[in-house]
Short mmCIF file of C-alpha atoms (C1' of nucleotides) in Angstrom, two decimals:
data_model
loop_
_atom_site.label_atom_id
_atom_site.label_comp_id
_atom_site.label_asym_id
_atom_site.label_seq_id
_atom_site.Cartn_x
_atom_site.Cartn_y
_atom_site.Cartn_z
CA MET A 1 -151.67 -76.14 54.77
CA ARG A 2 -153.01 -79.61 54.49
CA GLY A 3 -150.30 -81.67 52.93
CA TYR A 4 -150.48 -84.65 50.69
CA ALA A 5 -148.64 -87.15 52.88
CA ARG A 6 -149.55 -87.60 56.52
CA GLU A 7 -147.16 -88.48 59.30
CA HIS A 8 -148.19 -92.09 59.72
CA ASP A 9 -149.46 -92.50 56.24
CA ASP A 10 -149.67 -96.25 56.51
CA ASP A 11 -153.17 -96.38 57.81
CA ASP A 12 -154.95 -93.68 55.92
CA GLY A 13 -154.57 -93.76 52.23
CA GLY A 14 -156.91 -91.00 51.36
CA VAL A 15 -159.39 -89.79 53.90
CA GLY A 16 -161.62 -87.08 52.57
CA THR A 17 -161.03 -85.96 49.04
CA LEU A 18 -158.15 -86.00 46.62
CA GLN A 19 -155.69 -83.23 46.01
CA PRO A 20 -156.54 -81.30 42.86
CA TRP A 21 -153.61 -82.72 40.95
CA GLU A 22 -154.54 -86.22 42.00
CA ALA A 23 -158.09 -85.67 40.85
CA LEU A 24 -156.72 -84.55 37.51
CA VAL A 25 -154.76 -87.73 37.03
CA VAL A 26 -157.50 -90.00 38.23
CA ASP A 27 -160.10 -88.39 36.01
CA ALA A 28 -157.83 -88.31 33.01
CA VAL A 29 -157.32 -92.03 33.22
CA GLY A 30 -161.02 -92.50 33.89
CA ASN A 31 -161.94 -90.61 30.76
CA LEU A 32 -159.45 -92.51 28.70
CA ILE A 33 -160.55 -95.90 29.89
CA GLU A 34 -164.17 -95.08 29.33
CA PHE A 35 -163.45 -94.98 25.63
CA TRP A 36 -162.23 -98.50 25.68
CA ASN A 37 -165.64 -99.56 26.85
CA PHE A 38 -164.86 -99.86 30.49
CA LYS A 39 -166.42 -97.94 33.28
CA ARG A 40 -164.98 -94.58 33.99
CA ASN A 41 -164.68 -95.45 37.66
CA GLN A 42 -162.71 -98.56 36.90
CA GLY A 43 -160.11 -96.32 35.36
CA ARG A 44 -160.24 -93.97 38.31
CA VAL A 45 -159.69 -96.79 40.77
CA TRP A 46 -156.72 -98.14 38.88
CA ALA A 47 -155.19 -94.70 38.53
CA LEU A 48 -155.55 -94.01 42.23
CA LEU A 49 -153.88 -97.26 43.17
CA TYR A 50 -151.12 -96.79 40.66
CA LEU A 51 -150.47 -93.27 41.83
CA ARG A 52 -150.36 -94.22 45.48
CA GLY A 53 -148.06 -97.08 44.67
CA ARG A 54 -149.31 -99.28 47.47
CA ALA A 55 -152.32 -101.37 48.34
CA LEU A 56 -155.36 -99.50 49.63
CA THR A 57 -158.43 -100.80 51.40
CA ALA A 58 -161.87 -100.58 49.89
CA ALA A 59 -162.77 -97.92 52.42
CA GLN A 60 -159.81 -95.79 51.37
CA ILE A 61 -160.71 -96.09 47.73
CA GLN A 62 -164.28 -95.27 48.57
CA SER A 63 -163.53 -92.07 50.40
CA ALA A 64 -160.77 -90.96 48.04
CA LEU A 65 -162.96 -91.24 44.99
CA GLY A 66 -166.28 -90.49 46.65
CA LEU A 67 -167.97 -93.74 45.74
CA SER A 68 -170.43 -95.93 47.56
CA LYS A 69 -169.41 -99.09 49.35
CA GLY A 70 -171.27 -101.21 46.85
CA ALA A 71 -169.70 -99.53 43.88
CA VAL A 72 -166.20 -100.13 45.18
CA SER A 73 -167.00 -103.75 45.78
CA MET A 74 -168.19 -104.18 42.20
CA LEU A 75 -165.39 -102.18 40.65
CA VAL A 76 -162.57 -104.00 42.36
CA ARG A 77 -164.04 -107.35 41.54
CA GLU A 78 -164.34 -106.45 37.89
CA LEU A 79 -160.84 -105.03 37.76
CA GLU A 80 -159.54 -108.13 39.42
CA GLN A 81 -161.08 -110.26 36.69
CA TRP A 82 -159.29 -108.20 34.09
CA CYS A 83 -156.01 -108.59 35.96
CA VAL A 84 -155.87 -104.86 36.45
CA LEU A 85 -155.38 -105.03 40.17
CA VAL A 86 -154.58 -107.67 42.76
CA ARG A 87 -156.32 -108.31 46.03
CA VAL A 88 -153.98 -108.97 48.92
CA ARG A 89 -154.47 -109.67 52.58
CA ALA A 90 -151.57 -109.17 54.97
CA PRO A 91 -151.14 -111.81 57.73
CA HIS A 92 -153.18 -110.27 60.53
CA ASP A 93 -155.00 -107.66 58.56
CA ASP A 94 -158.75 -107.81 58.79
CA ALA A 95 -159.36 -106.08 55.49
CA TRP A 96 -158.47 -106.77 51.89
CA ARG A 97 -156.16 -104.37 50.19
CA PHE A 98 -155.96 -103.66 46.50
CA ALA A 99 -152.88 -102.85 44.47
CA ALA A 100 -152.55 -101.75 40.86
CA GLU A 101 -151.12 -104.10 38.29
CA THR A 102 -148.39 -102.24 36.40
CA ASP A 103 -147.72 -104.67 33.60
CA LEU A 104 -149.64 -103.07 30.77
CA MET A 105 -149.06 -105.95 28.40
CA LYS A 106 -150.64 -108.32 30.83
CA MET A 107 -153.73 -106.15 31.04
CA ILE A 108 -154.03 -105.42 27.35
CA GLY A 109 -153.32 -109.01 26.49
CA ARG A 110 -156.12 -110.18 28.68
CA VAL A 111 -158.60 -107.69 27.29
CA ILE A 112 -157.74 -108.65 23.76
CA SER A 113 -157.85 -112.34 24.30
CA GLU A 114 -161.06 -112.36 26.31
CA ARG A 115 -163.05 -109.63 24.72
CA GLU A 116 -161.82 -108.45 21.35
CA ARG A 117 -160.98 -111.86 20.11
CA GLY A 118 -164.37 -113.18 21.07
CA ILE A 119 -166.11 -110.45 19.18
CA VAL A 120 -164.08 -110.83 16.05
CA ALA A 121 -164.51 -114.58 16.17
CA SER A 122 -168.25 -114.33 16.43
CA VAL A 123 -168.37 -111.90 13.53
CA ARG A 124 -166.31 -114.30 11.48
CA GLU A 125 -168.65 -117.14 12.34
CA ASP A 126 -171.68 -115.11 11.32
CA LEU A 127 -170.04 -114.20 8.05
CA GLU A 128 -169.23 -117.83 7.40
CA ARG A 129 -172.79 -118.85 8.05
CA ALA A 130 -174.05 -116.06 5.83
CA GLU A 131 -171.70 -117.16 3.09
CA ARG A 132 -172.97 -120.71 3.21
CA LEU A 133 -176.57 -119.55 3.13
CA ALA A 134 -175.93 -117.18 0.26
CA LYS A 135 -174.26 -119.88 -1.78
CA ASP A 136 -177.36 -122.02 -1.46
CA GLU A 137 -179.44 -119.36 -3.10
CA HIS A 138 -179.32 -119.63 -6.84
CA ASP A 139 -179.68 -115.98 -7.62
CA VAL A 140 -177.05 -114.16 -5.65
CA PRO A 141 -174.75 -112.31 -8.02
CA ARG A 142 -171.13 -113.34 -8.16
CA GLU A 143 -169.85 -109.95 -7.07
CA VAL A 144 -171.96 -110.03 -3.99
CA LEU A 145 -170.62 -113.42 -3.03
CA ASP A 146 -167.22 -112.03 -3.68
CA ARG A 147 -167.63 -109.12 -1.34
CA LEU A 148 -168.98 -111.45 1.28
CA ARG A 149 -165.93 -113.62 0.93
CA ARG A 150 -163.67 -110.62 1.24
CA MET A 151 -165.29 -109.56 4.48
CA ARG A 152 -164.89 -113.01 5.88
CA THR A 153 -161.27 -113.14 4.84
CA LEU A 154 -160.62 -109.85 6.52
CA ALA A 155 -162.17 -111.11 9.73
CA VAL A 156 -159.98 -114.17 9.63
CA PHE A 157 -156.98 -111.98 9.10
CA VAL A 158 -157.76 -109.73 12.02
CA GLU A 159 -158.39 -112.74 14.19
CA ARG A 160 -154.96 -114.10 13.38
CA ALA A 161 -153.33 -110.75 13.95
CA LEU A 162 -154.84 -110.52 17.40
CA ARG A 163 -153.68 -114.01 18.24
CA VAL A 164 -150.17 -113.22 17.13
CA PHE A 165 -150.24 -110.08 19.18
CA VAL A 166 -151.22 -111.70 22.45
CA ASP A 167 -148.91 -114.63 21.90
CA THR A 168 -145.81 -112.68 21.09
CA ALA A 169 -146.27 -109.40 22.86
CA ARG A 170 -145.55 -110.97 26.21
CA PHE A 171 -141.89 -111.27 25.23
CA ASP A 172 -141.86 -107.60 24.82
CA ALA A 173 -141.65 -106.42 21.32
CA PHE A 174 -143.53 -103.47 22.77
CA GLY A 175 -140.95 -102.05 25.11
CA ALA A 176 -142.70 -98.79 25.66
CA LEU A 177 -145.71 -100.46 27.15
CA ASP A 178 -143.61 -101.65 30.04
CA MET A 179 -143.16 -98.08 31.05
CA LEU A 180 -145.42 -98.00 34.09
CA ARG A 181 -143.45 -100.60 35.95
CA ASP A 182 -141.20 -99.87 38.89
CA LYS A 183 -138.06 -101.52 37.69
CA GLY A 184 -134.75 -100.35 39.14
CA ALA A 185 -134.47 -98.12 42.21
CA ARG A 186 -135.72 -98.87 45.67
CA HIS A 187 -136.46 -102.20 47.29
CA MET B 1 -189.51 -118.90 -4.15
CA ARG B 2 -188.78 -115.25 -3.55
CA GLY B 3 -185.30 -114.65 -4.82
CA TYR B 4 -182.71 -112.21 -3.78
CA ALA B 5 -182.44 -110.24 -6.98
CA ARG B 6 -185.48 -108.90 -8.73
CA GLU B 7 -185.87 -108.61 -12.48
CA HIS B 8 -185.34 -104.89 -12.76
CA ASP B 9 -183.38 -104.56 -9.59
CA ASP B 10 -182.19 -101.08 -10.44
CA ASP B 11 -185.01 -99.28 -8.77
CA ASP B 12 -185.64 -101.27 -5.66
CA GLY B 13 -182.68 -101.89 -3.51
CA GLY B 14 -184.43 -103.65 -0.71
CA VAL B 15 -188.16 -103.37 -0.36
CA GLY B 16 -189.46 -105.12 2.68
CA THR B 17 -186.95 -107.00 4.74
CA LEU B 18 -183.54 -108.50 4.14
CA GLN B 19 -182.79 -112.07 3.23
CA PRO B 20 -181.72 -114.07 6.28
CA TRP B 21 -178.13 -114.26 5.14
CA GLU B 22 -178.07 -110.56 4.48
CA ALA B 23 -179.41 -109.88 7.94
CA LEU B 24 -176.65 -112.01 9.35
CA VAL B 25 -173.97 -110.00 7.64
CA VAL B 26 -175.49 -106.67 8.44
CA ASP B 27 -175.97 -107.51 12.09
CA ALA B 28 -172.53 -109.02 12.44
CA VAL B 29 -170.96 -105.81 11.25
CA GLY B 30 -173.33 -103.84 13.42
CA ASN B 31 -172.30 -105.77 16.49
CA LEU B 32 -168.66 -105.37 15.69
CA ILE B 33 -168.81 -101.69 15.08
CA GLU B 34 -170.75 -101.10 18.23
CA PHE B 35 -167.69 -102.10 20.17
CA TRP B 36 -165.69 -99.40 18.60
CA ASN B 37 -168.06 -96.89 20.13
CA PHE B 38 -170.17 -96.31 17.10
CA LYS B 39 -173.82 -96.95 16.79
CA ARG B 40 -174.85 -100.42 15.86
CA ASN B 41 -177.01 -99.06 13.08
CA GLN B 42 -174.14 -97.15 11.58
CA GLY B 43 -172.40 -100.46 11.11
CA ARG B 44 -175.54 -102.00 9.68
CA VAL B 45 -175.94 -99.23 7.14
CA TRP B 46 -172.36 -99.50 5.98
CA ALA B 47 -172.59 -103.27 5.71
CA LEU B 48 -175.76 -103.08 3.67
CA LEU B 49 -174.24 -100.62 1.25
CA TYR B 50 -171.05 -102.58 0.96
CA LEU B 51 -172.90 -105.79 0.35
CA ARG B 52 -175.13 -104.31 -2.32
CA GLY B 53 -172.12 -102.77 -3.96
CA ARG B 54 -174.00 -99.80 -5.28
CA ALA B 55 -175.51 -96.57 -4.05
CA LEU B 56 -178.90 -96.83 -2.35
CA THR B 57 -181.41 -94.15 -1.51
CA ALA B 58 -182.32 -93.28 2.04
CA ALA B 59 -185.72 -94.87 1.52
CA GLN B 60 -184.13 -98.13 0.45
CA ILE B 61 -181.86 -98.18 3.46
CA GLN B 62 -184.81 -97.37 5.65
CA SER B 63 -186.96 -100.23 4.48
CA ALA B 64 -184.14 -102.74 4.20
CA LEU B 65 -183.02 -102.19 7.76
CA GLY B 66 -186.37 -101.26 9.23
CA LEU B 67 -185.38 -97.83 10.45
CA SER B 68 -187.24 -94.58 10.63
CA LYS B 69 -186.73 -91.79 8.16
CA GLY B 70 -185.12 -89.59 10.78
CA ALA B 71 -182.74 -92.28 11.92
CA VAL B 72 -181.50 -92.86 8.39
CA SER B 73 -180.97 -89.16 7.95
CA MET B 74 -178.87 -88.97 11.11
CA LEU B 75 -176.95 -92.14 10.42
CA VAL B 76 -175.89 -91.28 6.92
CA ARG B 77 -174.83 -87.83 7.95
CA GLU B 78 -172.66 -89.21 10.72
CA LEU B 79 -171.18 -91.88 8.50
CA GLU B 80 -170.45 -89.28 5.90
CA GLN B 81 -168.48 -87.28 8.43
CA TRP B 82 -166.39 -90.30 9.21
CA CYS B 83 -165.75 -90.89 5.51
CA VAL B 84 -167.48 -94.21 5.76
CA LEU B 85 -169.84 -93.56 2.92
CA VAL B 86 -170.25 -91.04 0.17
CA ARG B 87 -173.35 -89.19 -0.84
CA VAL B 88 -173.88 -88.96 -4.56
CA ARG B 89 -176.56 -87.49 -6.75
CA ALA B 90 -176.87 -88.71 -10.29
CA PRO B 91 -177.58 -86.08 -13.00
CA HIS B 92 -181.35 -86.11 -13.05
CA ASP B 93 -182.01 -88.09 -9.95
CA ASP B 94 -184.20 -86.39 -7.41
CA ALA B 95 -182.85 -88.31 -4.47
CA TRP B 96 -179.46 -88.67 -2.86
CA ARG B 97 -177.85 -92.03 -3.00
CA PHE B 98 -175.32 -93.43 -0.57
CA ALA B 99 -172.43 -95.71 -1.33
CA ALA B 100 -170.05 -97.50 0.99
CA GLU B 101 -166.45 -96.42 1.20
CA THR B 102 -164.28 -99.49 0.80
CA ASP B 103 -160.92 -98.10 1.70
CA LEU B 104 -160.57 -99.30 5.27
CA MET B 105 -157.39 -97.34 5.88
CA LYS B 106 -159.14 -94.15 5.01
CA MET B 107 -161.87 -94.86 7.51
CA ILE B 108 -159.63 -96.08 10.30
CA GLY B 109 -157.20 -93.27 9.69
CA ARG B 110 -159.91 -90.73 10.07
CA VAL B 111 -161.28 -92.25 13.25
CA ILE B 112 -157.86 -92.38 14.79
CA SER B 113 -156.88 -88.91 13.83
CA GLU B 114 -160.12 -87.26 14.84
CA ARG B 115 -161.15 -89.23 17.84
CA GLU B 116 -158.48 -91.40 19.37
CA ARG B 117 -155.76 -88.87 18.97
CA GLY B 118 -157.86 -86.18 20.57
CA ILE B 119 -158.54 -88.31 23.58
CA VAL B 120 -154.97 -89.32 24.10
CA ALA B 121 -153.85 -85.75 23.66
CA SER B 122 -156.26 -84.46 26.25
CA VAL B 123 -155.15 -87.11 28.70
CA ARG B 124 -151.55 -86.12 28.11
CA GLU B 125 -152.40 -82.51 28.73
CA ASP B 126 -154.15 -83.33 31.98
CA LEU B 127 -151.21 -85.39 33.11
CA GLU B 128 -148.85 -82.55 32.30
CA ARG B 129 -150.93 -80.13 34.29
CA ALA B 130 -151.11 -82.54 37.17
CA GLU B 131 -147.36 -82.97 37.07
CA ARG B 132 -146.79 -79.24 37.27
CA LEU B 133 -149.21 -78.90 40.17
CA ALA B 134 -147.67 -81.81 42.00
CA LYS B 135 -144.19 -80.40 41.64
CA ASP B 136 -145.34 -77.20 43.29
CA GLU B 137 -146.38 -79.08 46.38
CA HIS B 138 -143.45 -79.56 48.72
CA ASP B 139 -144.55 -82.86 50.17
CA VAL B 140 -145.19 -85.17 47.26
CA PRO B 141 -142.87 -88.19 47.52
CA ARG B 142 -140.34 -88.69 44.77
CA GLU B 143 -141.74 -92.07 43.74
CA VAL B 144 -145.14 -90.60 43.22
CA LEU B 145 -143.76 -87.88 41.00
CA ASP B 146 -141.92 -90.60 39.20
CA ARG B 147 -144.99 -92.63 38.48
CA LEU B 148 -146.76 -89.54 37.33
CA ARG B 149 -143.93 -88.82 34.94
CA ARG B 150 -144.05 -92.35 33.63
CA MET B 151 -147.74 -92.09 32.88
CA ARG B 152 -147.20 -88.86 31.02
CA THR B 153 -144.34 -90.35 29.05
CA LEU B 154 -146.48 -93.28 28.06
CA ALA B 155 -149.20 -90.95 26.86
CA VAL B 156 -146.68 -89.06 24.75
CA PHE B 157 -145.46 -92.32 23.31
CA VAL B 158 -148.91 -93.50 22.37
CA GLU B 159 -149.68 -90.15 20.85
CA ARG B 160 -146.62 -90.42 18.64
CA ALA B 161 -147.42 -93.96 17.68
CA LEU B 162 -150.88 -92.96 16.54
CA ARG B 163 -149.48 -90.11 14.51
CA VAL B 164 -146.99 -92.38 12.83
CA PHE B 165 -149.75 -94.82 12.08
CA VAL B 166 -152.06 -92.39 10.36
CA ASP B 167 -149.23 -90.72 8.49
CA THR B 168 -147.66 -93.85 7.11
CA ALA B 169 -150.47 -96.32 6.88
CA ARG B 170 -151.90 -94.62 3.84
CA PHE B 171 -149.01 -95.95 1.77
CA ASP B 172 -150.12 -99.36 2.67
CA ALA B 173 -147.90 -101.16 5.02
CA PHE B 174 -151.16 -102.80 5.98
CA GLY B 175 -151.99 -104.63 2.80
CA ALA B 176 -154.63 -106.81 4.35
CA LEU B 177 -156.76 -103.85 5.25
CA ASP B 178 -157.19 -103.07 1.60
CA MET B 179 -159.08 -106.27 1.24
CA LEU B 180 -162.57 -104.90 0.89
CA ARG B 181 -161.80 -103.01 -2.22
CA ASP B 182 -162.97 -104.01 -5.70
CA LYS B 183 -159.68 -103.99 -7.50
CA GLY B 184 -159.25 -106.08 -10.63
CA ALA B 185 -162.13 -107.67 -12.54
CA ARG B 186 -165.10 -105.97 -14.09
CA HIS B 187 -165.52 -102.34 -15.07
"C1'" DG C 1 -200.43 -71.01 -6.26
"C1'" DT C 2 -201.08 -76.52 -4.57
"C1'" DC C 3 -199.35 -80.91 -4.15
"C1'" DA C 4 -195.86 -84.43 -3.66
"C1'" DT C 5 -191.43 -86.02 -2.66
"C1'" DA C 6 -186.81 -85.93 -0.23
"C1'" DG C 7 -184.57 -84.74 3.68
"C1'" DT C 8 -183.68 -82.44 8.38
"C1'" DT C 9 -184.61 -81.27 12.97
"C1'" DT C 10 -186.73 -81.75 17.37
"C1'" DA C 11 -189.19 -83.26 21.52
"C1'" DA C 12 -190.63 -87.22 23.75
"C1'" DG C 13 -190.11 -91.72 25.02
"C1'" DA C 14 -187.68 -96.35 25.31
"C1'" DC C 15 -183.88 -98.44 26.73
"C1'" DC C 16 -179.55 -99.58 28.96
"C1'" DA C 17 -175.63 -98.94 31.90
"C1'" DT C 18 -174.08 -97.42 36.21
"C1'" DG C 19 -174.25 -96.02 41.02
"C1'" DT C 20 -176.74 -95.84 45.43
"C1'" DG C 21 -178.48 -97.31 49.78
"C1'" DA C 22 -180.06 -100.71 52.41
"C1'" DA C 23 -180.36 -105.36 53.58
"C1'" DC C 24 -177.66 -109.07 54.19
"C1'" DC C 25 -173.69 -112.49 55.22
"C1'" DG C 26 -169.66 -114.09 57.92
"C1'" DC C 27 -166.55 -113.59 61.23
"C1'" DA C 28 -164.18 -112.12 65.23
"C1'" DA C 29 -164.23 -109.91 69.73
"C1'" DT C 30 -166.52 -109.10 73.85
"C1'" DA D 1 -175.74 -113.98 72.05
"C1'" DT D 2 -174.70 -109.42 70.53
"C1'" DT D 3 -172.18 -106.02 68.52
"C1'" DG D 4 -169.08 -104.19 65.05
"C1'" DC D 5 -166.77 -104.39 60.82
"C1'" DG D 6 -165.56 -105.72 56.11
"C1'" DG D 7 -167.66 -107.14 52.19
"C1'" DT D 8 -171.39 -108.64 48.86
"C1'" DT D 9 -175.81 -108.45 46.67
"C1'" DC D 10 -179.98 -106.51 45.02
"C1'" DA D 11 -183.94 -103.40 43.88
"C1'" DC D 12 -184.41 -99.07 42.45
"C1'" DA D 13 -183.14 -94.36 40.83
"C1'" DT D 14 -180.65 -91.69 37.76
"C1'" DG D 15 -178.55 -90.26 33.61
"C1'" DG D 16 -177.21 -90.77 29.10
"C1'" DT D 17 -177.90 -92.62 24.43
"C1'" DC D 18 -180.70 -94.04 20.58
"C1'" DT D 19 -184.96 -94.11 18.00
"C1'" DT D 20 -189.13 -92.59 16.69
"C1'" DA D 21 -192.92 -89.66 15.17
"C1'" DA D 22 -194.15 -85.56 13.75
"C1'" DA D 23 -193.33 -80.95 12.48
"C1'" DC D 24 -190.82 -78.51 9.38
"C1'" DT D 25 -187.88 -76.98 5.09
"C1'" DA D 26 -186.80 -77.24 0.40
"C1'" DT D 27 -187.58 -78.25 -4.26
"C1'" DG D 28 -189.69 -79.52 -8.37
"C1'" DA D 29 -194.13 -80.69 -11.13
"C1'" DC D 30 -198.30 -79.28 -12.42
#
DNA sequence: GTCATAGTTTAAGACCATGTGAACCGCAAT
DNA sequence: ATTGCGGTTCACATGGTCTTAAACTATGAC
C-alpha cells in the first residue's frame, strides 16, 4: 500500500497526486478562500504547504496539486505579496522553496489594510464628493441630503473600525486566530 | 437648469438618467457591494432606493440605472431574498414597488447566517472527514495530524463566533450599524 | 374576446478571470 | 558554446458570470 510518507521524504514532497484526505483539506481551504475573493488555487497552495509543514519547491507544488508550471509561478508570487507564504533558498540549493505563513493575524491584517481599507476609503471619498455636489444643487430635499450624510458617516465609521482592528489586533486580542501556529513542542 | 426634483415627483422616480451626484453614490455602493460577492447592480439598486427614500417601480429603477427589464426583475428578486429590499403593492396600484431595507444588521445577519455560516460549516465538515481518514492511515506523522486538528479547531471557533454574532447583534451591540435608519424627525 | 401593461423566464452573447503551454531568460555545469 | 534546469512571461483557450432581448405568463380594461 502506497504510504503517505516516503523513506527519504526530504526530496520529494508530493510526486504524483495527493492522498484523498489531503485533497479534502486542500480543496476545503481552496473553496473557503475563493469566497474571500482570492483564487481557489491560492488557497490550495497555502493549505498544502501548511499541511506539509515544510518548504516545498514549485515543482512539488505543481505535481501535488496538478497545476501548470506557469500557474504555480503566478500563485506563489501573489501569495508572497499577501504575506501568505515565504520564499526561501537554502545555501546550496538550486531551487526556491515555499513555506506557509502560519500567523493568521499577519495575513488578515495585510488583506484588510491593503484591500478592504482601500475600497472603503474610495467609497467614502465618492460619497463625500457626491455630498458636495448635491449641496450645490438648490433643489435636493433635506431628507435626501440627510441620508447621503448618514451613508458617508457610516463609511467613515467602518474605515476607523478597520484601522483600529489592524492596529490593535497584532497584540493579540484575537487569541483564537493564532491557532495555526506551531508554538510549543519540537525544535 | 434641469433640477433634481420635478414638480409632481410622485409619479416619476427617475426618468432618463441620474444626476451626476446620484450616479456617484449609486456606483460607489455598487463597487463596494461587489467585493462582498454580490452583483454590482444589486448594490446600485439598493443605493438608488435608499437615496430616494421611497418605493420605486421596476420601470423607474430600470430607467434610472439603465438596466434591462429582465435584469431588474432578477435583481429585485435576489435582493428580496437577502432582505435587502421589500416589495410592496399599494391598494389600487397595478405595479409592484420596491423600497430599501435600512436595517443593516438585518441584512448582514441574513448574509452571514445563510451564506458565510454555510461555507464555514462545510469546510469544517470536510476537515473533520479528512481528519478521520488521516487517522486511519498508519503512516501520517503526528505533527501533520496536529496541524489538521488545529485547522479544524479554528473552523469550529469561527463557526461559533459567527453564530454568536448573528444571535446577539440584533440587540444592537453595534450601534453604528443602525446609522442608515430614519429614526426621529418627520412622520 | 382583444389589447395593454407588469413581470418572469430563457437562450444567446458579452465579458472577465483564471489556467495552459510554449517561448523565453539566466545561470551553472560540462 | 551547448545543454539542462528553475523560473517568468505572454498569447490564447476555457469556463463561469452577468446582461440582454425576446418569448412568454398573468391580469385588468375595454
